[in-house]
CSV table of C-alpha atoms and ligand atoms in Angstrom, one decimal:
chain,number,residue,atom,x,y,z
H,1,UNK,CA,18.3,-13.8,-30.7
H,2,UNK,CA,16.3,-13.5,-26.9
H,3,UNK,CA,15.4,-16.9,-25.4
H,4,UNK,CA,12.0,-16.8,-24.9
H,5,UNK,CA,10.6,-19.2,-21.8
H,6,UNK,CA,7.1,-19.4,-21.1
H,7,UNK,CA,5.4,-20.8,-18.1
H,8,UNK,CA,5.0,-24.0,-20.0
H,9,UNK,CA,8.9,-24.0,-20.3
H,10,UNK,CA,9.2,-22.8,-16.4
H,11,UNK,CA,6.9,-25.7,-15.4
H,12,UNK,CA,9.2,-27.9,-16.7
H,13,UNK,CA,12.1,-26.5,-15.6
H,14,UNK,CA,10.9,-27.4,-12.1
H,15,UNK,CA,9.5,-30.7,-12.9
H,16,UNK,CA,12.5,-31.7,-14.2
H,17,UNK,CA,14.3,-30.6,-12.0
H,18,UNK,CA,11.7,-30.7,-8.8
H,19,UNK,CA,11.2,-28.2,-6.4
H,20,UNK,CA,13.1,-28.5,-3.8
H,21,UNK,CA,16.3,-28.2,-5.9
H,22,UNK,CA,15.1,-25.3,-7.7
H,23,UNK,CA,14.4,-23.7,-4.6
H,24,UNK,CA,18.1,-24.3,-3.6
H,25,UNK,CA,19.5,-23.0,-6.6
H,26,UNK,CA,16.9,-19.9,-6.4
H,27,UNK,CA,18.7,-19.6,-2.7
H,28,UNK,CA,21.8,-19.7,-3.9
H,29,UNK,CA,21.7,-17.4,-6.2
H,30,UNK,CA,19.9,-15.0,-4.1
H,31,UNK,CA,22.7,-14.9,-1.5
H,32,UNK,CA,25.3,-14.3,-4.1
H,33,UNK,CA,23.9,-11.9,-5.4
H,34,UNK,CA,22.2,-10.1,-2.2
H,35,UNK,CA,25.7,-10.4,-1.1
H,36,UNK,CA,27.2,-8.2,-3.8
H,37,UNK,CA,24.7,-5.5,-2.6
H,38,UNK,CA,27.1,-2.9,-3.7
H,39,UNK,CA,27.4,-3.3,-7.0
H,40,UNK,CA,24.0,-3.2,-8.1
H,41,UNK,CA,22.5,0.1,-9.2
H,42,UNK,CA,19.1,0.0,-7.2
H,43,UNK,CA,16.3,1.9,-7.1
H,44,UNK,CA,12.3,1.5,-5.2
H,45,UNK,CA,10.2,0.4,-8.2
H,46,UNK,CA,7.8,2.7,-9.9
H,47,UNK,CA,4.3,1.9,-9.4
H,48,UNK,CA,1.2,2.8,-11.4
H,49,UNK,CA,-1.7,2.6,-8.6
H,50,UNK,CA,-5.4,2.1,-9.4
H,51,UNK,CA,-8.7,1.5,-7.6
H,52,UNK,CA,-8.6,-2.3,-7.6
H,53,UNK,CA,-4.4,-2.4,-8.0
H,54,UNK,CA,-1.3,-1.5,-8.8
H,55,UNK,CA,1.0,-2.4,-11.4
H,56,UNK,CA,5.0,-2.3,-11.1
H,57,UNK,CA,8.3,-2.1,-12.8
H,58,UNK,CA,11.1,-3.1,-11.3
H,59,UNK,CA,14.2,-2.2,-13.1
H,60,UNK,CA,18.1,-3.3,-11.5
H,61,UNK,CA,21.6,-3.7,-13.4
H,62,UNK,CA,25.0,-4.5,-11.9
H,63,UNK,CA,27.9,-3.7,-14.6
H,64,UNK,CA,27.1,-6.9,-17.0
H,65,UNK,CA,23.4,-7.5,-16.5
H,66,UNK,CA,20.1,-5.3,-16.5
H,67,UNK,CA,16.9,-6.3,-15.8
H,68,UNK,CA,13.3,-5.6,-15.2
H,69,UNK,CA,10.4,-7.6,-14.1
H,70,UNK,CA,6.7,-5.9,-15.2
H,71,UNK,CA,4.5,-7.1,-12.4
H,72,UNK,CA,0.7,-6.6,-11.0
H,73,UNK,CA,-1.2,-7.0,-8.0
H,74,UNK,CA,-5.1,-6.8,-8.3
H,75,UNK,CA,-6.6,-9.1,-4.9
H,76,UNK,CA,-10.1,-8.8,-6.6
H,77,UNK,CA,-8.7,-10.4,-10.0
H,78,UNK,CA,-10.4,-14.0,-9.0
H,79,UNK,CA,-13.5,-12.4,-9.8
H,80,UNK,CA,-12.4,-12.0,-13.4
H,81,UNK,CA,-11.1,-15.3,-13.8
H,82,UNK,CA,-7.2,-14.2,-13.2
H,83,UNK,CA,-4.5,-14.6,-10.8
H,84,UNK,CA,-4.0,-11.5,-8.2
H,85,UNK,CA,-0.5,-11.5,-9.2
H,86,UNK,CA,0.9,-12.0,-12.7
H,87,UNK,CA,4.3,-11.1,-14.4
H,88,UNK,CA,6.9,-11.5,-17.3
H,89,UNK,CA,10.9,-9.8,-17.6
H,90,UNK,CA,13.9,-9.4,-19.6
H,91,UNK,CA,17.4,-10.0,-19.1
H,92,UNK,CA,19.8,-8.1,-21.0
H,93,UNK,CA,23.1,-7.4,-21.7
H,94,UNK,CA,24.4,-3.9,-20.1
H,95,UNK,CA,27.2,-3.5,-22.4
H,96,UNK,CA,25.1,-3.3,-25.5
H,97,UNK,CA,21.4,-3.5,-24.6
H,98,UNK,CA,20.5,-6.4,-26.0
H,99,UNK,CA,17.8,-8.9,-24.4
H,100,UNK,CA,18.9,-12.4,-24.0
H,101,UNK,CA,16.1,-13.6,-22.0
H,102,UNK,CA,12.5,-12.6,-22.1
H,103,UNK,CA,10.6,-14.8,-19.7
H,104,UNK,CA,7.4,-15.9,-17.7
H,105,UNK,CA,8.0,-14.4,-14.0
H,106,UNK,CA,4.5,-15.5,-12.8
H,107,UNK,CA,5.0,-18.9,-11.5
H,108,UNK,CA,8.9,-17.6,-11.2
H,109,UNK,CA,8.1,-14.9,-8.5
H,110,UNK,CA,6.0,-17.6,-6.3
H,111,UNK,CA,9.3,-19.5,-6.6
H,112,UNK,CA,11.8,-16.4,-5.7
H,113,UNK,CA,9.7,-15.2,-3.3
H,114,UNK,CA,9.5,-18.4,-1.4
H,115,UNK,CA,12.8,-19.0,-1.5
H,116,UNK,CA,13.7,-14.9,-0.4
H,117,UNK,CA,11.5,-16.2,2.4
H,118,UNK,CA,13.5,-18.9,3.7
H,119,UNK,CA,16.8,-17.2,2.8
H,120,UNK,CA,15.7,-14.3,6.1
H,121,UNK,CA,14.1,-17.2,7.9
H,122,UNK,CA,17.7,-19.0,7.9
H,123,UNK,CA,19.2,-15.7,9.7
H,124,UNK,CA,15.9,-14.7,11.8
H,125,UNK,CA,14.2,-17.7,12.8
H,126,UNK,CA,15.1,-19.9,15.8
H,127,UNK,CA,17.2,-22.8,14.4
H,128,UNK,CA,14.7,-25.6,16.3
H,129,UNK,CA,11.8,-24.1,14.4
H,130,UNK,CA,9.3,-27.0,13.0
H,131,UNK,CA,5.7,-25.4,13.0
H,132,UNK,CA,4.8,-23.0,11.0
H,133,UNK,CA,1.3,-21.0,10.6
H,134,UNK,CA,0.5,-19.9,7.2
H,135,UNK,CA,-2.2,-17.2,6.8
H,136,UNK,CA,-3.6,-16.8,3.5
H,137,UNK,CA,-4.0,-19.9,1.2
H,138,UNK,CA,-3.9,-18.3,-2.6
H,139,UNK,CA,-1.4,-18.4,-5.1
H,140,UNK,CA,1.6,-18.1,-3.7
H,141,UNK,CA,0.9,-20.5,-0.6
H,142,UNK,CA,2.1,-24.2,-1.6
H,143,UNK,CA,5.5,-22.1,-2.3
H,144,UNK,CA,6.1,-21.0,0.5
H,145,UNK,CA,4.8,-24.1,2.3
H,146,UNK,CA,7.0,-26.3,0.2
H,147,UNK,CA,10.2,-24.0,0.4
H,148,UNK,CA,10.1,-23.7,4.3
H,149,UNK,CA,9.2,-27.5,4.3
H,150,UNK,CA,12.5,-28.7,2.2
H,151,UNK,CA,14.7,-26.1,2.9
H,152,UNK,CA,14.8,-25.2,6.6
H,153,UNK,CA,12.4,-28.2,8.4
H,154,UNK,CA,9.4,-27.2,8.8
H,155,UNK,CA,7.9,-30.3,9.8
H,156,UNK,CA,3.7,-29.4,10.8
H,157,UNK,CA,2.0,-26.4,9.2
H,158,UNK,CA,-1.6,-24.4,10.7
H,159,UNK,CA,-3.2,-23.2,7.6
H,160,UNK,CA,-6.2,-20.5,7.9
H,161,UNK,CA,-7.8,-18.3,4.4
H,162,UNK,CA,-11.0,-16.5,5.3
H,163,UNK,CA,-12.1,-18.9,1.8
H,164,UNK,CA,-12.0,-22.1,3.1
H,165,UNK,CA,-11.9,-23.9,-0.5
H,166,UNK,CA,-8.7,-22.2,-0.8
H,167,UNK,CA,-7.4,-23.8,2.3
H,168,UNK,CA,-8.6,-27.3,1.1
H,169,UNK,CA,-6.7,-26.9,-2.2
H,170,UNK,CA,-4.0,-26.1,-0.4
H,171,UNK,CA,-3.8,-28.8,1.9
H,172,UNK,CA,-4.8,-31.3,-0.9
H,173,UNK,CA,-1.8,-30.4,-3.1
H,174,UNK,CA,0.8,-30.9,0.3
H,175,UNK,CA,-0.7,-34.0,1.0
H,176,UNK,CA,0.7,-34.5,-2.8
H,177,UNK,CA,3.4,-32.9,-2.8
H,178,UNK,CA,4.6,-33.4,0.3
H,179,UNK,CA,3.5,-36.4,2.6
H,180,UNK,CA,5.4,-36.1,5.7
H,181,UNK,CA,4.2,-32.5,6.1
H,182,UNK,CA,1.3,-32.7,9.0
H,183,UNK,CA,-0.6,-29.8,7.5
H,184,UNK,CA,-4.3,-28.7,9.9
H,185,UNK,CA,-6.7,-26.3,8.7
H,186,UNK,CA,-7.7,-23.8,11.2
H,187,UNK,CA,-11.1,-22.1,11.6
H,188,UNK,CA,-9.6,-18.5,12.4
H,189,UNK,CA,-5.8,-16.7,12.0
H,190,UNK,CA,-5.4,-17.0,15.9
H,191,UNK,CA,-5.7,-20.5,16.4
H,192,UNK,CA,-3.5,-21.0,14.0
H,193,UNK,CA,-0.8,-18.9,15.0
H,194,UNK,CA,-1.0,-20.4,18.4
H,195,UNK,CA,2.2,-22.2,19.5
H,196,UNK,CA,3.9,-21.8,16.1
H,197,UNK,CA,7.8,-21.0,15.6
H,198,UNK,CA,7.4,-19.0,12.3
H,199,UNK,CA,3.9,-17.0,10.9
H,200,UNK,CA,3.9,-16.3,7.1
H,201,UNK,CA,1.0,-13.9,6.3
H,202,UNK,CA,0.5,-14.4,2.6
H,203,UNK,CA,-2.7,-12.6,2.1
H,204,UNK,CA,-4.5,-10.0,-0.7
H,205,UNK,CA,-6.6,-7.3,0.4
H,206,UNK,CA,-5.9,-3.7,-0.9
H,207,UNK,CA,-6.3,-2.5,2.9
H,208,UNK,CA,-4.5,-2.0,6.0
H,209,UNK,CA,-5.5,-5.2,7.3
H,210,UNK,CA,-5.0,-6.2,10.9
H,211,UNK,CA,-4.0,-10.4,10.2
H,212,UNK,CA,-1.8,-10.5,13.2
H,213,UNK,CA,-2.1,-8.3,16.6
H,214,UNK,CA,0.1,-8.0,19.6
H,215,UNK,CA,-1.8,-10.8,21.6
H,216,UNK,CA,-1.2,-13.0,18.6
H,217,UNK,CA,2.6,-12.7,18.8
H,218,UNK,CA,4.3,-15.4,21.5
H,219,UNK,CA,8.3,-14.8,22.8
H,220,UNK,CA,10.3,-16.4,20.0
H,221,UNK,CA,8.4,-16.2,17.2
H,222,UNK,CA,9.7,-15.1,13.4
H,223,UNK,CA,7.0,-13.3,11.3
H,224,UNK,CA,7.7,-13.6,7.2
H,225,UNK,CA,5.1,-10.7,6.3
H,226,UNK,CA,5.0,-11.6,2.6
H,227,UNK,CA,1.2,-9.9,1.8
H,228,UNK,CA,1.9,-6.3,2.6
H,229,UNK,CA,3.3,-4.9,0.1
H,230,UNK,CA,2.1,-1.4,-0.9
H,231,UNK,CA,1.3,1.7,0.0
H,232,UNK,CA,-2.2,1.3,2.2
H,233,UNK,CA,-1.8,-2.4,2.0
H,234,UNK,CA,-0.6,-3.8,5.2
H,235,UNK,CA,-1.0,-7.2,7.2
H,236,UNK,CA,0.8,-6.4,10.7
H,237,UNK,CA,-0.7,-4.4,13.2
H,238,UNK,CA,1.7,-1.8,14.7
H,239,UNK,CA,1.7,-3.0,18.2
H,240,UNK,CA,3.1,-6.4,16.1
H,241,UNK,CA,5.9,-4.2,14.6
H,242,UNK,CA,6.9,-2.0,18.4
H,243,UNK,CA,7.8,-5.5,19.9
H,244,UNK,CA,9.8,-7.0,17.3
H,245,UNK,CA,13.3,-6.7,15.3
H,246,UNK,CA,12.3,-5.5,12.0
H,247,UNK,CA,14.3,-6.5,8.6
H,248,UNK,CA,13.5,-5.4,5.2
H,249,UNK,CA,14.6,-6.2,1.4
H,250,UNK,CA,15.9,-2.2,0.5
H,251,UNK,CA,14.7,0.4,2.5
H,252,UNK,CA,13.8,2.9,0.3
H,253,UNK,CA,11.2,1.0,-1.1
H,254,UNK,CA,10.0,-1.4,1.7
H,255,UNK,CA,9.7,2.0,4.1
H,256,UNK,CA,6.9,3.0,1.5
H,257,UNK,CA,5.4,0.0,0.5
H,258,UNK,CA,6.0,-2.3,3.8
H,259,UNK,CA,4.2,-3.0,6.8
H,260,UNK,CA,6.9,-0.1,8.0
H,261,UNK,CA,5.2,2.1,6.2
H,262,UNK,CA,2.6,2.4,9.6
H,263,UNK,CA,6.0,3.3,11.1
H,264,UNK,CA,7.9,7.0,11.7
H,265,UNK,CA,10.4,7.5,9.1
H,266,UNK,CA,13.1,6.6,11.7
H,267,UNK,CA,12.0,3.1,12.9
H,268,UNK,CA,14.7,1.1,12.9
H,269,UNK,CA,15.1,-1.3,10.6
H,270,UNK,CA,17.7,-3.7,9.1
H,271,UNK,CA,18.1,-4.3,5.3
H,272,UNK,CA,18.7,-8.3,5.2
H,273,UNK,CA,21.7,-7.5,3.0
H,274,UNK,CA,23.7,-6.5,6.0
H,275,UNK,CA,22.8,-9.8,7.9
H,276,UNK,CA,24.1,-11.9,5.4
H,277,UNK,CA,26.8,-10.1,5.0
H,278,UNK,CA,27.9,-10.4,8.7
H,279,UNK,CA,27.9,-6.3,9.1
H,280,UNK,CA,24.3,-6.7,11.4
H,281,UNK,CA,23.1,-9.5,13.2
H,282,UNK,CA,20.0,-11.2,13.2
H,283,UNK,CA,18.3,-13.1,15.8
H,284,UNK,CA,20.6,-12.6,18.7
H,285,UNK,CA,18.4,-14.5,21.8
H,286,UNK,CA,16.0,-17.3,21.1
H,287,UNK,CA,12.9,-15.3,22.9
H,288,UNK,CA,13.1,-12.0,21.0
H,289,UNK,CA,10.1,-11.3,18.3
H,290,UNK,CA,11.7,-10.9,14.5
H,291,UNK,CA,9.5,-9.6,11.5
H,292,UNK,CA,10.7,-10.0,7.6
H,293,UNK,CA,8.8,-7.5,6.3
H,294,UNK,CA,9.3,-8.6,2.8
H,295,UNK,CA,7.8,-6.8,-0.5
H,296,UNK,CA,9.9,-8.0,-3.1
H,297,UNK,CA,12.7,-6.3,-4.5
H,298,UNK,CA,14.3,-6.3,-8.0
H,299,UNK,CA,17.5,-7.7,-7.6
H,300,UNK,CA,15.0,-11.3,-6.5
H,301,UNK,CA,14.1,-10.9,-9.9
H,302,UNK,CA,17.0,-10.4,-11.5
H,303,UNK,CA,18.5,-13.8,-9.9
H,304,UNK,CA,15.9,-15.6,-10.5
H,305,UNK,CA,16.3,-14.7,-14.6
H,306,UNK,CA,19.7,-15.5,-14.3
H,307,UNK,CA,18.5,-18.8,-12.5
H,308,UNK,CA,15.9,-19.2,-15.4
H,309,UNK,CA,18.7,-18.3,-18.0
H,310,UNK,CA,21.2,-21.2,-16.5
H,311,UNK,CA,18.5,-23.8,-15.9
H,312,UNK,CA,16.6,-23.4,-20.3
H,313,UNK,CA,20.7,-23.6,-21.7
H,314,UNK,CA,20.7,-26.7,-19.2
H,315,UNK,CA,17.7,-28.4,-20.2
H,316,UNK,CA,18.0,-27.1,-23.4
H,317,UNK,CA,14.2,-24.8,-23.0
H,318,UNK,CA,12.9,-22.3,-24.9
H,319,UNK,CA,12.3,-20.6,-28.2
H,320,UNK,CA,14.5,-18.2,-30.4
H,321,UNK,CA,12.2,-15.4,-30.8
H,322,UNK,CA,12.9,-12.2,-33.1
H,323,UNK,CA,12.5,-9.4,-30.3
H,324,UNK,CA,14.8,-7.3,-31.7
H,325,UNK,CA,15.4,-7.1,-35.4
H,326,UNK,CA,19.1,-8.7,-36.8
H,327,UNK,CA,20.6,-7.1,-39.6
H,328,UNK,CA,23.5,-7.6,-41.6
H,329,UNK,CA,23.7,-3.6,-42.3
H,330,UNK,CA,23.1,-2.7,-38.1
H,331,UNK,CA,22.1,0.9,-40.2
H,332,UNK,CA,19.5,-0.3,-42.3
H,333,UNK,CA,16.1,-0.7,-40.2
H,334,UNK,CA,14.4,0.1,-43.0
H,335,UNK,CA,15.6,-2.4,-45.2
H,336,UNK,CA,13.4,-4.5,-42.1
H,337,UNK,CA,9.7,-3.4,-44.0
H,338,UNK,CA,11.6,-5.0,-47.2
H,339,UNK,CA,8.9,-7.7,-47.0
H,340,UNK,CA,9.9,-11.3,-48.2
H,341,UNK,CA,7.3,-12.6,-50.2
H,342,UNK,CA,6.5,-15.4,-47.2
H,343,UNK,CA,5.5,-11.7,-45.3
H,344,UNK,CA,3.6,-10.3,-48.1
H,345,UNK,CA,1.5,-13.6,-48.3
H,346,UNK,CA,1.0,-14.0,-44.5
H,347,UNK,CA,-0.4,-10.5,-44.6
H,348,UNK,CA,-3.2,-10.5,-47.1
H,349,UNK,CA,-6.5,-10.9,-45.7
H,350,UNK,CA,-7.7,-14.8,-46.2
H,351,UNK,CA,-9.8,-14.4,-48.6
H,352,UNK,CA,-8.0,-12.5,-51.2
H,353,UNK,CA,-5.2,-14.9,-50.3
H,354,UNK,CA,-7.4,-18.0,-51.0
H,355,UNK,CA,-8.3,-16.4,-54.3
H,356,UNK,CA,-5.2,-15.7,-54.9
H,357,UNK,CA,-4.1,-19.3,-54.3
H,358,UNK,CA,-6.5,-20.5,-56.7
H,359,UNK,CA,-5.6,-18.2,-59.5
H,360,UNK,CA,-1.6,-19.1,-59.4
H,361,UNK,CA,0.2,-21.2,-61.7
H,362,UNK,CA,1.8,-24.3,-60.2
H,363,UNK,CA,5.4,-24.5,-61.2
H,364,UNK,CA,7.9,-28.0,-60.5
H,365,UNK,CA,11.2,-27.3,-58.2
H,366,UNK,CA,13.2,-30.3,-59.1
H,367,UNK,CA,15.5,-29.4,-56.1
H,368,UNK,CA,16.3,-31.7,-53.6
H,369,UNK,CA,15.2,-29.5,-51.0
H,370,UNK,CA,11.9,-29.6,-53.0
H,371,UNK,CA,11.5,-33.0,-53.4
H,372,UNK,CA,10.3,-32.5,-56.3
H,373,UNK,CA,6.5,-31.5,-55.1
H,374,UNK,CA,4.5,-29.6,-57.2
H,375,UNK,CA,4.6,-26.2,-54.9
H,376,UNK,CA,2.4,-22.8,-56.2
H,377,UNK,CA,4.0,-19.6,-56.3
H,378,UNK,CA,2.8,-17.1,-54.4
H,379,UNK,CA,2.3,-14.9,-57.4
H,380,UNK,CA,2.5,-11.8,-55.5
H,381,UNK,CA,6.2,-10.6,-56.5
H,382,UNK,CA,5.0,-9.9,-59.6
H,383,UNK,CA,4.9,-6.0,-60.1
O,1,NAD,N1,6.5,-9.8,-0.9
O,1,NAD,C1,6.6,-10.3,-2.1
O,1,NAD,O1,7.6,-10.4,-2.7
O,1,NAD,C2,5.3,-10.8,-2.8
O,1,NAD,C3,5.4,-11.6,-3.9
O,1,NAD,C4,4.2,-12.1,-4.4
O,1,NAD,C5,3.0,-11.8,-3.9
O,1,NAD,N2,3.0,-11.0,-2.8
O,1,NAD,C6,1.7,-10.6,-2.1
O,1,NAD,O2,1.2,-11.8,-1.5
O,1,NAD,C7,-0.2,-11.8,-1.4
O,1,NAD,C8,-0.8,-13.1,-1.8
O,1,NAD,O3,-0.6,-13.3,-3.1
O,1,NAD,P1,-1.3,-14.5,-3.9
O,1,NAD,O4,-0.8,-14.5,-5.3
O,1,NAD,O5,-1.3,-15.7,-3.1
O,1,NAD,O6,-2.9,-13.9,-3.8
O,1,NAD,P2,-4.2,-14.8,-3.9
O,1,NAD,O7,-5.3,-13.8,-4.2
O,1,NAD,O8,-4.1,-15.9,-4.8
O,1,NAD,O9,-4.4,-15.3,-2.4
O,1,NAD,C9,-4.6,-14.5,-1.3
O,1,NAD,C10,-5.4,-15.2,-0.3
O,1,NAD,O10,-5.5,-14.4,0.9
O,1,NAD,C11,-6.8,-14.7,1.4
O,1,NAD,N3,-7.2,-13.6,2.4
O,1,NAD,C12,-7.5,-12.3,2.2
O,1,NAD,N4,-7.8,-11.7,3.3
O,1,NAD,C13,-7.6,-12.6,4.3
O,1,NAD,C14,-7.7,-12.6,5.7
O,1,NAD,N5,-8.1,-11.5,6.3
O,1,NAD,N6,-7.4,-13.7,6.4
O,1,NAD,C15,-7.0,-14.8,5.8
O,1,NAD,N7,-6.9,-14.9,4.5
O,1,NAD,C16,-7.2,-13.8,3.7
O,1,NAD,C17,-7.7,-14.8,0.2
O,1,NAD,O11,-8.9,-15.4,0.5
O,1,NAD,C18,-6.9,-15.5,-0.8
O,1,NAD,O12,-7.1,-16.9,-0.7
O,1,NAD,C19,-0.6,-10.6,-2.2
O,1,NAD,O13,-0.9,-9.5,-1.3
O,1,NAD,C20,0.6,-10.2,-3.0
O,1,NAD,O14,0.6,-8.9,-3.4
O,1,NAD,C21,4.1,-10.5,-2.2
């Protein structure tokens, strides 16, 4: 049978286990498996663009596991009464193709992308950094907030959204969820960004927004670019990208879909792979400017439903659900439409079922499984 979690089942995974230890199990992971880089089959995700979107698949196997996450990105979904982002995946097993794991990967991608986050900020930020500016205050932002706050010390964060309600949720929720984080609203991007040791730009807008310029950008600094993340949807200005050490997820995709993308084909750029695996170096002097362009990538993914996988056989999460079907002849699908006479009743319209109820005889199962209850026979295997 495939494990079914839903986001009910994902929330509790990370309330039982809090945040800050799912984050560092969602790290872990990802630097295993980022550091097997070479064994995954990879490829840039396909992408079905729209006026107001784009949605994604994001397919990756190594020679055990396959997976794919189905994922969206509409900025103008709010207006609708739904989240810009929203996503669910599979798990399966390579050697025969069946799914183990069919999950939620809404909540799951704030999580993983957070955590990718502080995973390049470990290699790219200065190691003294404790302020942080976070640009963009929507879905996604008490993740990252959270992650760089437990994992790598961020200790005061300068929060600015051009919709200031979504800056006062945010900052409500830290003050929950994590006291000893000074958090300030600021009234525009560039105060905030002012003195800070690492910018996150979390933003939606399917343009090539301008969030951060040159001026913006102090000695020192480490950009996590998390908001650009498709083709005509950038947050960086150029001039941001010319003075500054540039690091991407996979280049293939990230030089289409990235703030890179404003870039010529041979900018340089490091895949953060390489870092972690000690075959390129990342920050090297404490005033050069680094940028993780990030986009998301589907090996992220396919940790994180590994992660998911580990953490519902843990806690015991989850429902059985018949995905596939399971036969005892593997040959005989048809024998599936063979309904059972629990099917046949489930699928007559209520009110012939009602009548049908009413017209049945009752019949006395003195079986212990029964109890003894007077139950009604369906009627309907007769003929
Ligand atoms: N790189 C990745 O792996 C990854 C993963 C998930 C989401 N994303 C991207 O992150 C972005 C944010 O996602 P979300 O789910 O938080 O979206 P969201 O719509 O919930 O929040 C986005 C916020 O950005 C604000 N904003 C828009 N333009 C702004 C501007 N010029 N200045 C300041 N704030 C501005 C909006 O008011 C909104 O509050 C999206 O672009 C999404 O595609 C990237």
């Amino acid at each position: 049978m495939t494990r079914f979690l839903s986001t009910h089942d994902v929330a509790r995974i990370v309330q039982t286990l809090g945040l800050p230890e799912v984050f560092r199990r969602m790290v872990a992971g990802l630097e295993a498996d980022f550091l097997r880089w070479g064994e995954f089959d990879k490829s840039p995700r396909a992408a079905a663009h729209s006026k107001d979107g784009v949605i994604e698949l994001m397919p990756i196997a190594d020679a055990s596991q396959y997976s794919f996450k189905y994922v969206n990105g509409h900025p103008k979904n709010h207006q609708h009464g739904l989240p810009t982002v929203m996503a669910f995946g599979v798990l399966a097993d390579v050697a025969t193709g069946q799914p183990s794991l069919l999950s939620e990967l809404t909540l799951t991608t704030a999580i993983r992308t957070a955590a990718t986050s502080v995973m390049a900020a470990r290699h790219l930020a200065r190691k003294d950094s404790r302020v942080m500016a976070l640009i963009g205050n929507g879905a996604q932002s008490e993740f990252q907030a959270l992650a760089f706050h437990h994992l790598l010390g961020i200790r005061e964060l300068r929060i600015h959204d051009i919709d200031a309600a979504a800056s006062a949720r945010l900052a409500r929720h830290l003050a929950q969820a994590a006291p000893t984080l000074a958090v300030t609203i600021c009234t525009s991007t560039a105060e905030a960004v002012r003195g800070a040791d690492i910018i996150t730009t979390v933003t939606a807008d399917k343009t090539n927004a301008t969030i951060l310029t040159p001026e913006m950008i102090e000695p020192g600094v480490h950009v996590n670019g998390v908001g650009g993340d498709c083709p005509g949807k950038t947050e960086l200005h150029r001039g941001v990208l010319e003075m500054a050490r540039m690091f991407v997820e996979y280049e293939p995709q990230s030089r289409v879909e990235g703030d890179v993308q404003q870039m010529p084909a041979d900018f340089p750029v490091t895949e953060l792979w390489r870092v972690l695996a000690g075959q390129a170096r990342g920050r090297e002097r404490s005033e050069e400017v680094t940028v993780f362009d990030s986009v998301g990538f589907a090996l992220e993914d396919f940790s994180a439903l590994r992660l998911l996988l580990a953490c519902a056989e843990e806690l015991n999460l989850g429902a059985p659900i018949a995905l596939v079907p399971k036969m005892a002849d593997p040959k005989n699908l048809f024998g599936q439409l063979e309904a059972t006479d629990e099917s046949k009743r489930r699928a007559m319209p209520s009110v012939g079922r009602a009548m049908a109820m009413q017209s049945e005889p009752s019949i006395n199962l003195p079986s212990a499984r029964s109890n003894g209850v007077r139950l009604k026979t369906t009627g309907l295997g007769r003929g």
